[in-house]
PDB file of C-alpha atoms in Angstrom:
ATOM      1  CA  UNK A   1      43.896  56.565  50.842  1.00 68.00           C
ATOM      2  CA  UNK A   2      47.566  57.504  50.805  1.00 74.00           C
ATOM      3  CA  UNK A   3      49.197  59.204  47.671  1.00 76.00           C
ATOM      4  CA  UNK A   4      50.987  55.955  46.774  1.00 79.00           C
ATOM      5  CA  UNK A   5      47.367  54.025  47.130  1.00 86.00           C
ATOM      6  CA  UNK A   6      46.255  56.449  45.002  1.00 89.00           C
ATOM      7  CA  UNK A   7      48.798  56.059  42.294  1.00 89.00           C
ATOM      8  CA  UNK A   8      48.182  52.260  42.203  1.00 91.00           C
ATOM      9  CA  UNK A   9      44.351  52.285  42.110  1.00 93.00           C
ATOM     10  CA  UNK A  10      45.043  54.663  38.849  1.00 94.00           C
ATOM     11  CA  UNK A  11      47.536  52.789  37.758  1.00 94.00           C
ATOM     12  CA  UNK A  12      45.335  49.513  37.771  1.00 94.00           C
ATOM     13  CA  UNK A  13      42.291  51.622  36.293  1.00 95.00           C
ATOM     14  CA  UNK A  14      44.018  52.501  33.645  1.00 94.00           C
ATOM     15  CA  UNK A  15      45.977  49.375  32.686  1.00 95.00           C
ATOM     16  CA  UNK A  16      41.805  47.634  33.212  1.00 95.00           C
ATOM     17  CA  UNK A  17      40.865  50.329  30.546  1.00 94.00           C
ATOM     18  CA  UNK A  18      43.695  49.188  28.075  1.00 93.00           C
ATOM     19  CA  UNK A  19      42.749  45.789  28.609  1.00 95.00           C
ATOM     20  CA  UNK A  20      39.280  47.016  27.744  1.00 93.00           C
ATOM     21  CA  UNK A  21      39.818  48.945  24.853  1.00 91.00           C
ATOM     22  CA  UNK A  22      41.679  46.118  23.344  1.00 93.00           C
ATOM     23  CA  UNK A  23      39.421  43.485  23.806  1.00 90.00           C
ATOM     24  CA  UNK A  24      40.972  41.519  26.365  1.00 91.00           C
ATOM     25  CA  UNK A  25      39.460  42.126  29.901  1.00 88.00           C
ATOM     26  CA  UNK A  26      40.358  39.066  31.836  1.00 91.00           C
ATOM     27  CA  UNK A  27      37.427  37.672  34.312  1.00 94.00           C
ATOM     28  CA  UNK A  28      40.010  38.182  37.562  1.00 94.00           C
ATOM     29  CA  UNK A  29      37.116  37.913  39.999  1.00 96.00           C
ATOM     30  CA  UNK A  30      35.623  34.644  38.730  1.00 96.00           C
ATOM     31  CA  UNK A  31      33.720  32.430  41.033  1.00 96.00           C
ATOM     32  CA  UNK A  32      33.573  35.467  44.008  1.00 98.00           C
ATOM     33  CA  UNK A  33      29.988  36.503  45.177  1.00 98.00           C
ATOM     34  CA  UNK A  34      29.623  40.158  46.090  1.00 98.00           C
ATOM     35  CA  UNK A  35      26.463  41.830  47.713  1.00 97.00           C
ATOM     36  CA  UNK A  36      25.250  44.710  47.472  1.00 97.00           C
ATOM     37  CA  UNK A  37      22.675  46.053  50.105  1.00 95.00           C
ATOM     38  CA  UNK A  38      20.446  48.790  48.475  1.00 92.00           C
ATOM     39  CA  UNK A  39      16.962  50.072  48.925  1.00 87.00           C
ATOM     40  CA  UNK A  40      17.526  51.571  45.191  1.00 82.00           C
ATOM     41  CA  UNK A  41      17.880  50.183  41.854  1.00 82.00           C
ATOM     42  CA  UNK A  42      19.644  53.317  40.562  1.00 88.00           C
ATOM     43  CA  UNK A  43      23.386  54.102  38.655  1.00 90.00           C
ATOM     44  CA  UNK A  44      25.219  53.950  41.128  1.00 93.00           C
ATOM     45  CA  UNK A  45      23.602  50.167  41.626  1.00 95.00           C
ATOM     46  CA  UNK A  46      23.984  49.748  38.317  1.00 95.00           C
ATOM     47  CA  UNK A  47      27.672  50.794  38.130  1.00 96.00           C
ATOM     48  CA  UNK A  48      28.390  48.241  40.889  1.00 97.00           C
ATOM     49  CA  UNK A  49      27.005  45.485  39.456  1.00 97.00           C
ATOM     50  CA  UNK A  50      28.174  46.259  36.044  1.00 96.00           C
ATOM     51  CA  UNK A  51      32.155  46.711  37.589  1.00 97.00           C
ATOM     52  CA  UNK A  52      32.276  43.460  39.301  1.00 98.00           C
ATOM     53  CA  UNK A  53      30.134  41.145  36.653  1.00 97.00           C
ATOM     54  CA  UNK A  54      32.725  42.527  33.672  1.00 96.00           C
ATOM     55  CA  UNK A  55      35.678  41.315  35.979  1.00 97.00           C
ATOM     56  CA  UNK A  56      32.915  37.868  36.452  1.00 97.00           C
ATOM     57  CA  UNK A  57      31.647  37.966  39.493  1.00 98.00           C
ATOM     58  CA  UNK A  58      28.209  37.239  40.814  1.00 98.00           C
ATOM     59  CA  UNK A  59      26.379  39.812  42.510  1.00 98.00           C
ATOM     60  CA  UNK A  60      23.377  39.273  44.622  1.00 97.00           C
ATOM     61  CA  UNK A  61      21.134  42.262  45.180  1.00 95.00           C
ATOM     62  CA  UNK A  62      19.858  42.550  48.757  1.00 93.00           C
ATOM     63  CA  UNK A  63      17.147  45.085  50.536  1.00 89.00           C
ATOM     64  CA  UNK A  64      19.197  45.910  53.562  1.00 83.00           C
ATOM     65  CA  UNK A  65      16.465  44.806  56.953  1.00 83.00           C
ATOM     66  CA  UNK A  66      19.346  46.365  59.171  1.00 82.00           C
ATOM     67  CA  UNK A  67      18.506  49.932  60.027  1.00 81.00           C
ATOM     68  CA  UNK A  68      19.906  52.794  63.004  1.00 85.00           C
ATOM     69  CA  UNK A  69      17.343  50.948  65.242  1.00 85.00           C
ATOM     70  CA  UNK A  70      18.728  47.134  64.781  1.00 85.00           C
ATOM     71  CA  UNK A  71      20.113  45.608  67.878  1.00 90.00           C
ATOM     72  CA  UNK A  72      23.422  45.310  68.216  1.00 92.00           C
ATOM     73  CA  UNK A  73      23.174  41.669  67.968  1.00 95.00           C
ATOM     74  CA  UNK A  74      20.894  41.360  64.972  1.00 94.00           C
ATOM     75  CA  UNK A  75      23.886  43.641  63.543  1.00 94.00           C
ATOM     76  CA  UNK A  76      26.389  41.268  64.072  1.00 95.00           C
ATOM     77  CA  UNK A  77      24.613  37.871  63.630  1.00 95.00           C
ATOM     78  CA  UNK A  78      23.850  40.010  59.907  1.00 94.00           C
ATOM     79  CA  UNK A  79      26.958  40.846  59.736  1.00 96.00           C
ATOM     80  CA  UNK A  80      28.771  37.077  60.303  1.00 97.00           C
ATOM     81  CA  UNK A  81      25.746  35.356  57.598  1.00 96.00           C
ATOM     82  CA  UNK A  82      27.157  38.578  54.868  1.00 96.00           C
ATOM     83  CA  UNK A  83      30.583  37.391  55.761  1.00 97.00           C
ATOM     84  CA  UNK A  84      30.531  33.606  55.504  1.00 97.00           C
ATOM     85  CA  UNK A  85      28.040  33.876  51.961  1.00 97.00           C
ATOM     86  CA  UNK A  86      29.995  36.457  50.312  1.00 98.00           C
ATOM     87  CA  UNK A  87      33.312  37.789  49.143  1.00 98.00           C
ATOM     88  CA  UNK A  88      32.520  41.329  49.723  1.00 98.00           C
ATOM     89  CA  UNK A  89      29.605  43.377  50.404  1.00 98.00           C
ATOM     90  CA  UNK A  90      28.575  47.000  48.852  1.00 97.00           C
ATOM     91  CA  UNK A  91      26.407  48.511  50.988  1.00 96.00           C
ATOM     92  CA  UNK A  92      24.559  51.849  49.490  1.00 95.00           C
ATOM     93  CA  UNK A  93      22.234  54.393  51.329  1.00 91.00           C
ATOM     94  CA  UNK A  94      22.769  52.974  54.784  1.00 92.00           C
ATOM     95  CA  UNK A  95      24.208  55.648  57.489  1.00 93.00           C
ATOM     96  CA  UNK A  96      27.961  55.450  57.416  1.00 94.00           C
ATOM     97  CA  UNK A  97      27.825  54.224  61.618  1.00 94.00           C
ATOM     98  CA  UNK A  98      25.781  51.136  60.737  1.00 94.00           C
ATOM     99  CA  UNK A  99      28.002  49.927  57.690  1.00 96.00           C
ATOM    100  CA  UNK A 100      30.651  50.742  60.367  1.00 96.00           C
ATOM    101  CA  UNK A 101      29.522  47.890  62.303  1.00 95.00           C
ATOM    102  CA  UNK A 102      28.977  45.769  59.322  1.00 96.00           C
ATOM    103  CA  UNK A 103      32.344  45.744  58.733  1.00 96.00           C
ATOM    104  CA  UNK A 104      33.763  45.193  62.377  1.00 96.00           C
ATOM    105  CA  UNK A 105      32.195  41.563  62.460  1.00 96.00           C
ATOM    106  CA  UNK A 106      31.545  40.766  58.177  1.00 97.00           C
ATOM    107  CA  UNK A 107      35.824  39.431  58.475  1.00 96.00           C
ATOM    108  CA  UNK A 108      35.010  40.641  54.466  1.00 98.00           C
ATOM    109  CA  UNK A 109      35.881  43.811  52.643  1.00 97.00           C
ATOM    110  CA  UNK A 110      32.592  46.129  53.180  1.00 97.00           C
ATOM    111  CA  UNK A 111      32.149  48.961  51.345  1.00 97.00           C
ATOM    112  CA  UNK A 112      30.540  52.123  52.274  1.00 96.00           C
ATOM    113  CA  UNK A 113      28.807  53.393  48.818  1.00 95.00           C
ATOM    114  CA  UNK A 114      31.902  52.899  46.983  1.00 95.00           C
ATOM    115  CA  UNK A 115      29.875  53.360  43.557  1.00 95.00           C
ATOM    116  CA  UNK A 116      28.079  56.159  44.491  1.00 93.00           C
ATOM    117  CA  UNK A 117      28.946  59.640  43.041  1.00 91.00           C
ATOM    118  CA  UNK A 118      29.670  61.106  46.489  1.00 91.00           C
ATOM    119  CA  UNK A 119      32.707  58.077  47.209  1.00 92.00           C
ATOM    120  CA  UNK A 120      36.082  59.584  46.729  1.00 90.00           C
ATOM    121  CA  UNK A 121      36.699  57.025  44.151  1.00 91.00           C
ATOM    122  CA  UNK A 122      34.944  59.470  42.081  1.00 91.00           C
ATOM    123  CA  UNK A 123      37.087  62.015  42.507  1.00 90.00           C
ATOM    124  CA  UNK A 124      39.913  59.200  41.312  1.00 91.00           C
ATOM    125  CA  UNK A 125      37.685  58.750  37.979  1.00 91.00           C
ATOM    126  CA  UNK A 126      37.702  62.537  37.353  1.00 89.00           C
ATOM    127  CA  UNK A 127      41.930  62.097  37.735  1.00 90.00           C
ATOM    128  CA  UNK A 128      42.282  58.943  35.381  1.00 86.00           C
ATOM    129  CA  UNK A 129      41.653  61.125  32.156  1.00 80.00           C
ATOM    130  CA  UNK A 130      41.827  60.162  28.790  1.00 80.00           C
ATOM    131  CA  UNK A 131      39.112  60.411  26.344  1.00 82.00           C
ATOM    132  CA  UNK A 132      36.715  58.208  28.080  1.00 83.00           C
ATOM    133  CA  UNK A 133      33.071  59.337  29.300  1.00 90.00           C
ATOM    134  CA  UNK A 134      33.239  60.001  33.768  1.00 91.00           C
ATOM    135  CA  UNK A 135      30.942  57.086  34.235  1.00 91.00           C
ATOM    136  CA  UNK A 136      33.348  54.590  32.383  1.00 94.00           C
ATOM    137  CA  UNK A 137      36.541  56.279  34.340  1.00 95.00           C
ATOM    138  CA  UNK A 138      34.346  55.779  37.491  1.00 95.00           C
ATOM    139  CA  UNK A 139      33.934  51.850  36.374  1.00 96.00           C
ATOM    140  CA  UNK A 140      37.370  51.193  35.896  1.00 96.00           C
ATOM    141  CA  UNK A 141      38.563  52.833  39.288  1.00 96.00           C
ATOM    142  CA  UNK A 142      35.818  51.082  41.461  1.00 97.00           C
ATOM    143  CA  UNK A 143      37.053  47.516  39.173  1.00 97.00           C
ATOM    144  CA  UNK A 144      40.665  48.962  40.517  1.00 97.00           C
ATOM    145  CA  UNK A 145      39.752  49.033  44.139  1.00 96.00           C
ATOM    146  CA  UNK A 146      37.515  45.823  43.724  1.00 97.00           C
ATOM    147  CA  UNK A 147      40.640  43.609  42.581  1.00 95.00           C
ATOM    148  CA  UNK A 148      42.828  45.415  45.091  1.00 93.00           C
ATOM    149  CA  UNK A 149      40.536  44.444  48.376  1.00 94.00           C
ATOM    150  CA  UNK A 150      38.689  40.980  46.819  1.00 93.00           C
ATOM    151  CA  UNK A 151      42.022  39.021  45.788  1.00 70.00           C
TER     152      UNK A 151
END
């Protein structure tokens, strides 16, 4: 991300966390479908799902079949199904090559663990500040970056 990216994902975060605080979170991603290909039901699943359902969308969970092995046409035919069903896809614990290729054919916004504590939209969180625990500065960021790519 660019320094003036930057600024406008925290800008958004923290106008989301306003909105929040005040009772008044609009559902801006109403009627999208988002997946998100896990083999875990952990936080940083958790945190995804929470982000995009508060803004209202649906999120399917899916156990990713695609692995480092997968041809490359089972990649793309997986790839072009994720693509025409859903809005955006989150994919978590998958090597960074194969999501990679995910994304060349999806014609979707993947992400590449974009919840997970080792994304640099962490790092963004820990900049937001305010008074606010990490984990809801980390919600508001990846809500940031969700409305900037989805809409």
């Amino acid at each position: 991300m660019s320094s003036n990216d930057v600024g406008v994902v925290l800008a958004h975060a923290r106008a989301l966390r306003r909105a929040a605080r005040a009772g008044t979170m609009q559902s801006l991603l109403r009627g999208k479908k988002l997946a998100l290909l896990s083999e875990a039901d952990n936080g940083d699943a958790v945190l995804f799902t929470r982000a995009a359902t508060e803004l209202g969308a649906h999120v399917a969970y899916i156990r990713p079949s695609l692995t480092e092995l997968s041809t490359p046409e089972n990649v793309q035919n997986t790839a072009r199904m994720l693509g025409r069903l859903y809005d955006a896809v989150e994919c978590q614990g998958m090597p960074s090559a194969l999501v990679y290729q995910v994304r060349c054919d999806a014609g979707v916004p993947i992400y590449d663990g974009i919840a997970t504590c080792h994304h640099p939209t962490a790092k963004l969180a820990e900049q937001l500040g305010g008074d606010a625990p990490m984990v809801e500065n980390r919600r508001f960021v990846l809500q940031a970056v969700l409305l900037s790519t989805i809409t």
